[in-house]
Coordinates of C-alpha atoms and ligand atoms in Angstrom, one line a residue:
M1 CA 2.1 14.3 22.5
P2 CA 4.0 11.0 22.5
T3 CA 6.6 11.1 25.0
E4 CA 9.8 11.9 24.5
T5 CA 11.3 8.9 24.3
A6 CA 8.2 7.5 22.3
L7 CA 9.0 10.2 19.5
N8 CA 12.9 9.7 19.9
Q9 CA 12.6 5.8 19.2
Y10 CA 10.2 6.4 16.6
L11 CA 12.9 8.6 14.5
D12 CA 15.2 6.2 15.4
F13 CA 13.1 3.8 13.3
L14 CA 13.1 6.2 10.5
R15 CA 16.8 6.3 10.3
F16 CA 16.9 2.9 9.1
S17 CA 17.0 3.0 4.9
S18 CA 15.0 -0.7 5.0
I19 CA 14.3 0.0 1.2
S20 CA 13.6 -3.0 0.0
T21 CA 13.7 -3.5 -3.6
D22 CA 17.6 -2.3 -3.5
S23 CA 20.0 -4.6 -2.6
T24 CA 22.7 -2.4 -1.3
H25 CA 20.3 -1.4 1.3
K26 CA 20.0 -5.0 3.0
E27 CA 22.3 -4.6 5.4
Q28 CA 19.6 -1.5 6.9
V29 CA 16.5 -3.5 6.3
V30 CA 17.9 -6.4 8.5
E31 CA 19.4 -3.8 11.4
C32 CA 15.7 -2.4 10.8
A33 CA 13.9 -5.6 11.2
E34 CA 16.1 -6.5 14.6
W35 CA 15.3 -2.9 15.9
V36 CA 12.0 -3.8 15.6
R37 CA 12.1 -7.1 17.2
Q38 CA 14.3 -5.6 20.3
K39 CA 11.5 -3.1 20.9
L40 CA 8.4 -5.2 21.1
A41 CA 10.8 -7.8 23.1
A42 CA 11.4 -4.4 24.8
I43 CA 7.7 -3.7 26.0
G44 CA 6.7 -7.5 27.3
L45 CA 6.0 -9.2 24.1
E46 CA 7.6 -12.5 23.2
A47 CA 9.6 -11.5 19.7
T48 CA 11.3 -13.4 17.0
R49 CA 13.3 -13.1 14.0
H50 CA 12.7 -15.0 10.9
E51 CA 15.1 -15.3 7.5
T52 CA 13.3 -15.6 4.2
P53 CA 14.3 -16.1 1.0
G54 CA 14.3 -12.1 1.3
H55 CA 13.8 -9.8 4.4
P56 CA 13.2 -11.1 7.9
I57 CA 10.2 -11.3 8.8
I58 CA 9.8 -10.4 13.1
L59 CA 6.8 -12.5 14.6
A60 CA 5.5 -10.8 18.6
R61 CA 2.6 -12.1 21.0
G62 CA 1.3 -11.1 24.2
S63 CA 0.1 -13.4 26.5
H64 CA -3.2 -16.1 24.9
K65 CA -5.9 -17.0 27.2
A66 CA -8.7 -19.1 26.4
G67 CA -11.7 -17.3 25.3
R68 CA -10.8 -14.6 24.2
P69 CA -10.8 -13.4 20.5
T70 CA -7.4 -13.0 18.8
V71 CA -6.1 -10.0 17.0
L72 CA -3.1 -10.1 14.1
I73 CA -2.0 -6.6 13.6
Y74 CA 0.5 -6.3 10.3
G75 CA 2.8 -3.8 9.1
H76 CA 5.5 -3.3 7.2
Y77 CA 9.2 -1.5 7.7
D78 CA 10.6 -1.8 4.6
V79 CA 9.9 1.6 2.4
Q80 CA 10.3 2.8 -1.2
P81 CA 12.7 4.1 -2.8
V82 CA 13.8 7.7 -2.2
D83 CA 14.4 9.0 -5.0
P84 CA 14.3 11.7 -7.0
L85 CA 16.6 13.1 -4.1
A86 CA 17.1 16.4 -5.2
L87 CA 13.1 17.1 -4.8
W88 CA 14.1 16.5 -1.0
H89 CA 13.5 19.1 1.4
R90 CA 16.0 17.4 3.7
S91 CA 17.7 13.6 3.5
P92 CA 15.1 11.0 3.4
F93 CA 16.6 9.4 6.4
N94 CA 17.4 11.8 8.3
P95 CA 14.0 12.4 10.4
G96 CA 13.5 16.0 11.2
V97 CA 10.4 17.4 13.0
H98 CA 8.8 20.7 12.1
D99 CA 5.9 22.8 13.0
G100 CA 4.7 18.6 14.6
I101 CA 5.2 17.1 11.2
V102 CA 7.6 14.4 10.8
T103 CA 9.8 14.7 7.3
A104 CA 11.3 11.8 6.3
R105 CA 11.0 8.0 4.2
G106 CA 8.8 5.4 5.5
A107 CA 7.0 8.2 8.1
S108 CA 3.3 7.3 6.8
D109 CA 3.8 4.7 4.8
N110 CA 4.9 2.7 7.1
K111 CA 6.9 3.2 10.2
G112 CA 4.6 6.2 11.8
Q113 CA 1.5 4.4 11.3
I114 CA 2.9 0.9 13.4
F115 CA 5.2 2.6 15.3
S116 CA 1.7 3.6 16.8
H117 CA 0.2 0.7 17.3
I118 CA 3.4 -0.4 19.1
L119 CA 3.1 3.0 21.7
G120 CA -0.7 1.8 22.2
V121 CA 0.3 -2.3 22.8
E122 CA 2.4 -0.5 25.5
Q123 CA 0.8 1.6 27.3
A124 CA -1.7 -0.7 28.1
L125 CA 0.5 -3.4 29.2
K126 CA 2.3 -0.8 31.6
E127 CA -0.5 0.3 33.0
K128 CA -2.8 -3.0 32.9
G129 CA -0.2 -6.0 32.7
D130 CA -2.1 -7.8 30.0
L131 CA -3.8 -7.1 26.8
P132 CA -7.9 -7.3 26.1
V133 CA -6.8 -10.1 23.7
N134 CA -4.6 -12.3 22.4
L135 CA -2.1 -10.2 20.0
I136 CA -0.6 -11.1 17.1
M137 CA 2.2 -8.8 15.7
L138 CA 3.4 -9.3 12.3
I139 CA 5.6 -6.8 10.9
E140 CA 7.9 -7.7 7.8
G141 CA 10.3 -6.1 5.2
E142 CA 8.7 -6.6 1.8
E143 CA 5.4 -5.4 1.6
E144 CA 6.6 -2.5 -0.6
I145 CA 8.2 -5.4 -3.1
G146 CA 4.8 -7.6 -3.2
S147 CA 4.9 -9.3 -0.6
P148 CA 7.1 -12.5 -2.3
N149 CA 7.9 -14.4 1.2
L150 CA 5.0 -13.8 3.3
A151 CA 2.7 -16.4 2.4
P152 CA 5.0 -19.5 1.9
F153 CA 5.4 -18.1 6.0
L154 CA 1.7 -18.0 6.7
L155 CA 1.0 -21.6 5.1
A156 CA 4.0 -22.9 7.2
H157 CA 2.7 -20.8 10.3
R158 CA -0.6 -20.8 9.7
E159 CA -1.4 -22.7 13.1
E160 CA 0.5 -20.4 15.4
L161 CA -0.8 -17.5 13.5
A162 CA -4.8 -18.2 13.8
C163 CA -6.5 -15.4 14.7
D164 CA -10.2 -13.9 14.3
V165 CA -9.2 -11.2 12.8
V166 CA -6.4 -8.8 11.3
A167 CA -6.0 -5.6 12.0
I168 CA -3.7 -2.6 9.5
S169 CA -2.5 0.8 9.5
D170 CA -1.3 1.5 6.1
T171 CA -4.0 3.4 4.3
A172 CA -4.5 7.2 4.5
M173 CA -8.0 8.9 6.2
I174 CA -10.4 10.7 4.2
A175 CA -9.3 14.2 5.9
P176 CA -7.1 15.1 8.8
N177 CA -9.9 14.5 12.0
H178 CA -11.4 12.3 10.0
P179 CA -12.5 9.1 10.7
T180 CA -11.6 6.5 7.9
F181 CA -13.2 2.7 7.8
T182 CA -11.3 1.7 4.4
Y183 CA -13.3 -2.1 3.8
G184 CA -11.6 -2.2 0.2
L185 CA -8.3 -2.2 -1.5
R186 CA -7.8 -2.6 -5.3
G187 CA -5.5 -5.0 -6.6
L188 CA -2.3 -4.7 -9.2
A189 CA -0.5 -6.7 -11.9
A190 CA 2.6 -5.3 -13.1
V191 CA 4.2 -5.5 -16.5
E192 CA 7.3 -4.7 -18.1
V193 CA 7.5 -3.7 -22.1
T194 CA 10.0 -4.3 -23.9
V195 CA 10.7 -3.0 -28.0
T196 CA 12.9 -3.7 -30.2
G197 CA 13.7 -3.0 -33.1
P198 CA 17.1 -2.5 -34.6
D199 CA 19.8 -4.4 -33.0
H200 CA 21.7 -1.6 -32.6
D201 CA 21.2 2.4 -32.1
L202 CA 21.4 3.6 -35.8
H203 CA 21.8 7.3 -37.3
S204 CA 18.7 8.6 -37.5
G205 CA 19.8 10.6 -41.1
L206 CA 20.9 7.1 -42.7
F207 CA 18.2 4.7 -42.0
G208 CA 15.5 7.4 -40.1
G209 CA 12.0 6.8 -42.2
A210 CA 13.9 3.2 -43.8
V211 CA 13.8 1.7 -40.6
E212 CA 11.0 1.6 -37.8
N213 CA 11.2 3.1 -34.3
P214 CA 10.9 1.8 -31.1
A215 CA 10.2 4.6 -28.9
T216 CA 7.0 5.8 -32.1
V217 CA 5.9 2.0 -31.4
L218 CA 5.8 1.6 -27.7
A219 CA 4.5 5.2 -27.2
R220 CA 1.2 4.0 -30.3
L221 CA 0.6 1.1 -27.8
I222 CA 0.4 3.1 -24.8
A223 CA -1.6 5.2 -26.4
G224 CA -4.0 2.8 -27.7
M225 CA -4.2 1.5 -24.0
H226 CA -6.7 4.1 -23.0
D227 CA -10.0 4.7 -25.4
K228 CA -11.5 7.9 -26.3
N229 CA -13.7 7.8 -22.6
L230 CA -10.1 6.7 -21.1
K231 CA -12.1 3.5 -20.2
V232 CA -9.0 0.9 -21.0
A233 CA -9.2 -0.7 -24.1
L234 CA -7.5 -4.2 -23.4
D235 CA -9.8 -7.1 -24.8
G236 CA -11.4 -8.6 -21.5
F237 CA -10.2 -6.2 -19.1
Y238 CA -13.8 -5.5 -17.7
K239 CA -14.6 -8.8 -18.3
E240 CA -15.0 -9.8 -13.9
V241 CA -15.5 -6.0 -12.7
K242 CA -18.8 -5.3 -11.1
P243 CA -20.8 -2.1 -11.1
L244 CA -20.2 0.2 -7.4
Q245 CA -22.7 0.0 -5.3
S246 CA -25.3 2.7 -5.2
W247 CA -25.7 3.0 -1.4
E248 CA -21.4 3.4 -1.8
R249 CA -21.8 6.2 -4.6
K250 CA -24.7 8.2 -2.1
A251 CA -22.3 7.5 0.8
W252 CA -18.4 8.8 -1.4
K253 CA -20.4 11.8 -2.6
R254 CA -20.7 13.7 0.9
L255 CA -16.8 12.7 1.6
P256 CA -14.3 15.7 2.0
L257 CA -12.1 14.3 -0.7
Q258 CA -13.6 15.5 -4.1
E259 CA -12.2 17.4 -7.3
R260 CA -11.0 20.7 -5.3
A261 CA -9.0 18.7 -2.8
L262 CA -7.3 16.2 -4.9
L263 CA -6.4 19.3 -7.4
K264 CA -4.8 20.5 -4.2
I265 CA -2.7 17.7 -3.3
T266 CA -1.9 16.4 -6.7
G267 CA -1.1 20.0 -8.0
A268 CA -2.2 18.8 -11.0
P269 CA -4.0 21.6 -13.4
A270 CA -6.8 19.4 -13.5
L271 CA -8.0 16.0 -13.3
R272 CA -9.1 13.5 -15.5
G273 CA -9.9 10.3 -15.7
E274 CA -13.0 7.6 -17.0
K275 CA -15.6 9.3 -17.6
G276 CA -19.2 8.3 -15.5
F277 CA -17.1 8.5 -12.5
T278 CA -16.0 11.1 -9.8
A279 CA -12.7 11.3 -9.1
L280 CA -13.4 9.7 -5.9
E281 CA -14.9 6.5 -7.8
R282 CA -12.3 6.4 -10.2
I283 CA -9.5 6.2 -6.8
C284 CA -11.7 3.2 -4.9
A285 CA -13.6 1.5 -7.0
R286 CA -12.6 1.1 -10.5
P287 CA -9.3 0.3 -12.9
T288 CA -6.5 1.7 -14.1
A289 CA -3.6 1.0 -16.6
E290 CA -0.6 3.1 -15.8
V291 CA 2.6 3.7 -17.3
N292 CA 5.0 3.7 -14.2
G293 CA 8.1 4.9 -15.6
I294 CA 9.2 4.9 -19.7
G295 CA 12.9 4.8 -21.5
S296 CA 14.3 4.9 -24.7
G297 CA 17.1 6.4 -27.1
Y298 CA 19.3 9.8 -26.1
Q299 CA 18.6 11.7 -22.2
G300 CA 21.0 13.5 -22.4
E301 CA 22.2 17.3 -22.6
G302 CA 21.6 18.6 -26.2
T303 CA 20.2 16.6 -29.7
K304 CA 21.5 13.5 -30.3
T305 CA 20.2 12.2 -34.2
V306 CA 20.1 8.8 -32.8
L307 CA 17.0 6.1 -33.7
P308 CA 17.0 4.0 -31.0
S309 CA 17.2 0.0 -30.6
T310 CA 15.2 -0.2 -27.6
A311 CA 12.2 1.0 -26.2
S312 CA 10.9 -0.1 -23.0
A313 CA 8.2 1.1 -20.4
K314 CA 6.9 -0.7 -17.1
F315 CA 3.4 -0.5 -16.2
T316 CA 0.7 -1.4 -13.3
F317 CA -2.2 -2.2 -13.8
R318 CA -5.0 -1.4 -10.3
L319 CA -7.4 -4.2 -10.5
V320 CA -11.0 -3.9 -8.5
P321 CA -13.1 -7.2 -7.5
D322 CA -13.6 -9.9 -9.2
Q323 CA -10.5 -9.2 -11.6
D324 CA -7.5 -11.9 -11.7
P325 CA -4.2 -10.3 -12.1
K326 CA -2.9 -13.2 -13.5
K327 CA -5.1 -13.0 -15.7
I328 CA -4.6 -9.5 -16.6
V329 CA -1.6 -10.2 -17.1
R330 CA -2.3 -12.6 -20.1
I331 CA -4.4 -9.5 -21.5
V332 CA -2.1 -7.6 -21.5
Q333 CA 0.2 -9.6 -23.4
A334 CA -2.5 -10.2 -25.4
Y335 CA -2.7 -6.6 -27.3
F336 CA 0.7 -6.2 -26.9
K337 CA 1.0 -9.5 -29.3
K338 CA -1.8 -8.6 -31.6
N339 CA -0.9 -5.1 -32.1
A340 CA 2.8 -4.7 -32.1
P341 CA 3.7 -4.7 -36.0
P342 CA 6.4 -6.9 -37.8
S343 CA 9.2 -4.5 -37.3
V344 CA 9.7 -4.9 -32.9
K345 CA 10.3 -7.8 -31.0
I346 CA 8.1 -7.3 -28.1
N347 CA 9.3 -9.1 -24.5
I348 CA 6.7 -9.1 -21.7
V349 CA 8.0 -9.8 -18.2
P350 CA 5.2 -9.8 -15.1
G351 CA 6.0 -7.9 -12.0
H352 CA 4.4 -9.1 -8.9
C353 CA 1.0 -9.3 -8.5
G354 CA -1.8 -8.1 -5.5
E355 CA -5.4 -8.8 -5.3
S356 CA -8.0 -6.9 -4.6
Y357 CA -10.2 -7.2 -1.4
L358 CA -13.4 -6.6 -0.7
V359 CA -15.9 -7.1 2.6
D360 CA -19.0 -5.5 4.3
P361 CA -18.0 -3.0 6.4
N362 CA -20.3 -3.8 8.9
A363 CA -19.8 -7.4 9.0
G364 CA -17.5 -9.7 11.9
F365 CA -15.3 -7.1 13.5
G366 CA -16.4 -4.1 11.1
A367 CA -18.7 -2.6 13.4
A368 CA -16.1 -2.7 16.3
A369 CA -13.4 -1.1 14.6
Q370 CA -17.2 1.7 13.8
K371 CA -17.0 1.9 17.0
A372 CA -13.7 2.5 17.7
L373 CA -12.8 5.7 15.2
K374 CA -15.8 7.3 17.4
R375 CA -14.5 7.0 20.1
L376 CA -11.1 8.1 18.3
F377 CA -13.5 11.0 17.3
P378 CA -16.4 11.6 19.2
G379 CA -20.0 12.7 17.7
K380 CA -18.2 12.5 14.3
K381 CA -19.4 9.7 12.1
P382 CA -16.7 7.3 9.8
A383 CA -15.7 7.4 6.5
L384 CA -16.2 4.3 4.8
I385 CA -14.5 4.1 1.7
R386 CA -12.5 1.9 -0.3
E387 CA -8.6 2.6 -1.3
G388 CA -6.9 3.0 -4.5
G389 CA -3.8 1.1 -3.6
T390 CA -3.1 -2.3 -2.7
I391 CA -2.1 -4.5 0.2
P392 CA -1.2 -8.0 -1.3
V393 CA -1.0 -10.0 1.6
V394 CA -4.7 -9.0 2.8
A395 CA -5.9 -10.8 0.2
D396 CA -3.2 -14.1 2.0
F397 CA -5.0 -13.6 5.5
K398 CA -8.5 -14.2 3.8
S399 CA -7.4 -17.3 2.4
I400 CA -5.1 -19.0 4.4
L401 CA -5.6 -17.9 7.6
K402 CA -9.1 -17.0 6.7
A403 CA -9.5 -14.3 9.0
D404 CA -10.9 -10.7 7.6
T405 CA -8.8 -7.9 7.4
L406 CA -9.8 -4.6 9.9
L407 CA -8.5 -1.4 7.2
L408 CA -7.4 1.7 10.1
G409 CA -5.2 4.6 8.2
L410 CA -3.9 7.3 10.1
C411 CA -1.6 8.3 6.9
L412 CA -3.0 11.9 5.6
P413 CA -4.0 12.1 1.7
D414 CA -1.3 14.5 1.5
C415 CA 1.6 12.7 3.1
N416 CA 3.2 12.0 -0.2
A417 CA 3.8 8.3 0.5
H418 CA 5.9 6.9 -2.5
S419 CA 7.0 10.4 -2.8
P420 CA 10.1 13.2 -1.9
N421 CA 9.1 14.6 1.7
E422 CA 6.4 11.7 3.1
T423 CA 5.3 13.3 6.3
F424 CA 3.4 11.7 9.3
P425 CA 1.4 14.7 12.0
V426 CA 3.4 13.6 15.7
A427 CA -0.3 13.7 17.0
H428 CA -1.0 10.7 14.8
L429 CA 1.4 8.5 17.5
D430 CA -0.7 9.4 20.0
L431 CA -4.0 9.0 18.0
G432 CA -2.9 5.6 16.9
A433 CA -2.1 4.9 20.0
N434 CA -5.4 5.3 21.1
L435 CA -6.7 3.9 18.0
N436 CA -4.9 0.1 18.5
R437 CA -6.0 0.4 22.9
Y438 CA -9.9 1.2 22.1
L439 CA -9.7 -1.6 18.8
L440 CA -8.6 -4.0 20.8
E441 CA -11.2 -3.3 23.7
E442 CA -14.1 -2.9 21.2
I443 CA -12.8 -6.3 19.7
A444 CA -12.6 -7.8 23.0
A445 CA -16.2 -6.9 24.0
A446 CA -17.3 -8.5 20.8
G447 CA -16.3 -11.5 20.6
K448 CA -17.7 -11.2 24.0
E449 CA -20.8 -11.3 22.5
T450 CA -20.4 -13.7 19.5
G451 CA -18.9 -16.2 21.4
R452 CA -15.4 -16.4 19.6
K453 CA -12.3 -17.3 20.9
Ligands
LIG1 N1 0.1 1.3 2.0 C1 0.1 1.4 0.9 C2 -0.9 0.7 0.6 C3 -1.8 2.2 0.2 C4 -1.5 3.3 0.2 C5 -3.4 1.6 0.3 C6 -3.0 3.7 0.5 C7 -4.7 2.8 0.4 C8 -4.1 3.7 0.7 C9 0.7 0.2 0.5 O1 2.7 0.0 1.1 C10 2.3 0.2 -0.7 O2 2.1 1.0 -1.4 N2 1.8 -0.7 -1.2 C11 1.9 -0.9 -3.1 C12 1.6 -2.7 -3.7 C13 2.5 -3.0 -4.6 C14 4.0 -2.4 -4.3 C15 2.6 -4.5 -4.8 C16 0.3 -0.1 -3.8 O3 -0.1 -0.1 -3.8 O4 1.6 0.3 -5.0
LIG2 MN1 3.7 1.8 0.0

């Protein structure tokens, strides 16, 4: 179990309502950033705060010595919005601990995971006065809104941020006590579509039948985005999609996160998705089209006989290598243009994008990461998976810093990230702290073997 001080500091970290997308929380976001900087300074790192057009970026450095590898640990202190608030068992920014489980927004994504790395560094510095590698920590406040200011920051600071490898704990373990190494992430393209019919809401009795209903049009267009096998039916959507590798299909079939576990976690009456793939394959390695929000017309109590003027929906498309998010946005625009009837106007606003990521799990420092996981869970073989979520900056680390990323998730599949009642086991603070120590040791050892600096 973590020390009382460590646990209390983690709970303090969770008390900031650092919701990056909501400008009414700006002050809390900035205070949270400053809290992170002070914590990193207190454990003996040189910690600086960098303002951006959005939220601050916190950078910290350990002592750097020639001849040892440089590791950049990335995390984010911002969190997702908390709605629907009524479904929370407690206030989302008033963390509570019950039966060893912490509940609060950000508990897993990403405050618990990044804080456990900070604890690992703190312990190593306390015991040994130094780390086995040159360390950079980069903790930002805009991951949940697509990291719009991070790529320019990486470019501007690329010499200071030069590193041999990046490590991130912002993904999930396949199951409790099951070491998990993630070697791929899906990408993302977001768009918002508004369908406008009449220039004001109409009486549905006086005009219904003569004027087309934008909600019906939108529903038809959404329905047309999938075919009967639940493949995405947008022209060109699969053009760059590569088949899954046969070793992954085989390995994933043996993992515990199959239909039964997914049914339990999600509470859905049945699973359903693209024909020809298992549920895990669909999440890890197949692209999707999702409606994230939809709205039109009267939503209040009872009936209102209205023919709404507009209908809108927010979409995200999860992408796999080598789908280009910008191309996908164009494909979506073309679909609406081609299929919308002349009775409505369509407005499409692209949102944030993120590239997918895929590496060989045994290349580079991948083997060192797997060794660290084996030390963390003796006798267990790490699961090698791709994850369905997106961490936009991972592609930027590759293109700007030329560094691969090791994704070592510490949250559980049922942690409720982005949902009400997000959780993180208290024991995973120690788990992450130990992972941090083993990982830095294994990278240092591998760095020596390969003669990297
Ligand atoms: N930690 C998640 C990403 C994640 C979760 C990856 C689980 C793999 C498994 C991250 O904080 C996140 O939610 N990212 C957003 C990015 C988006 C807003 C650009 C996502 O995936 O929706
Ligand atoms: Mn998230």
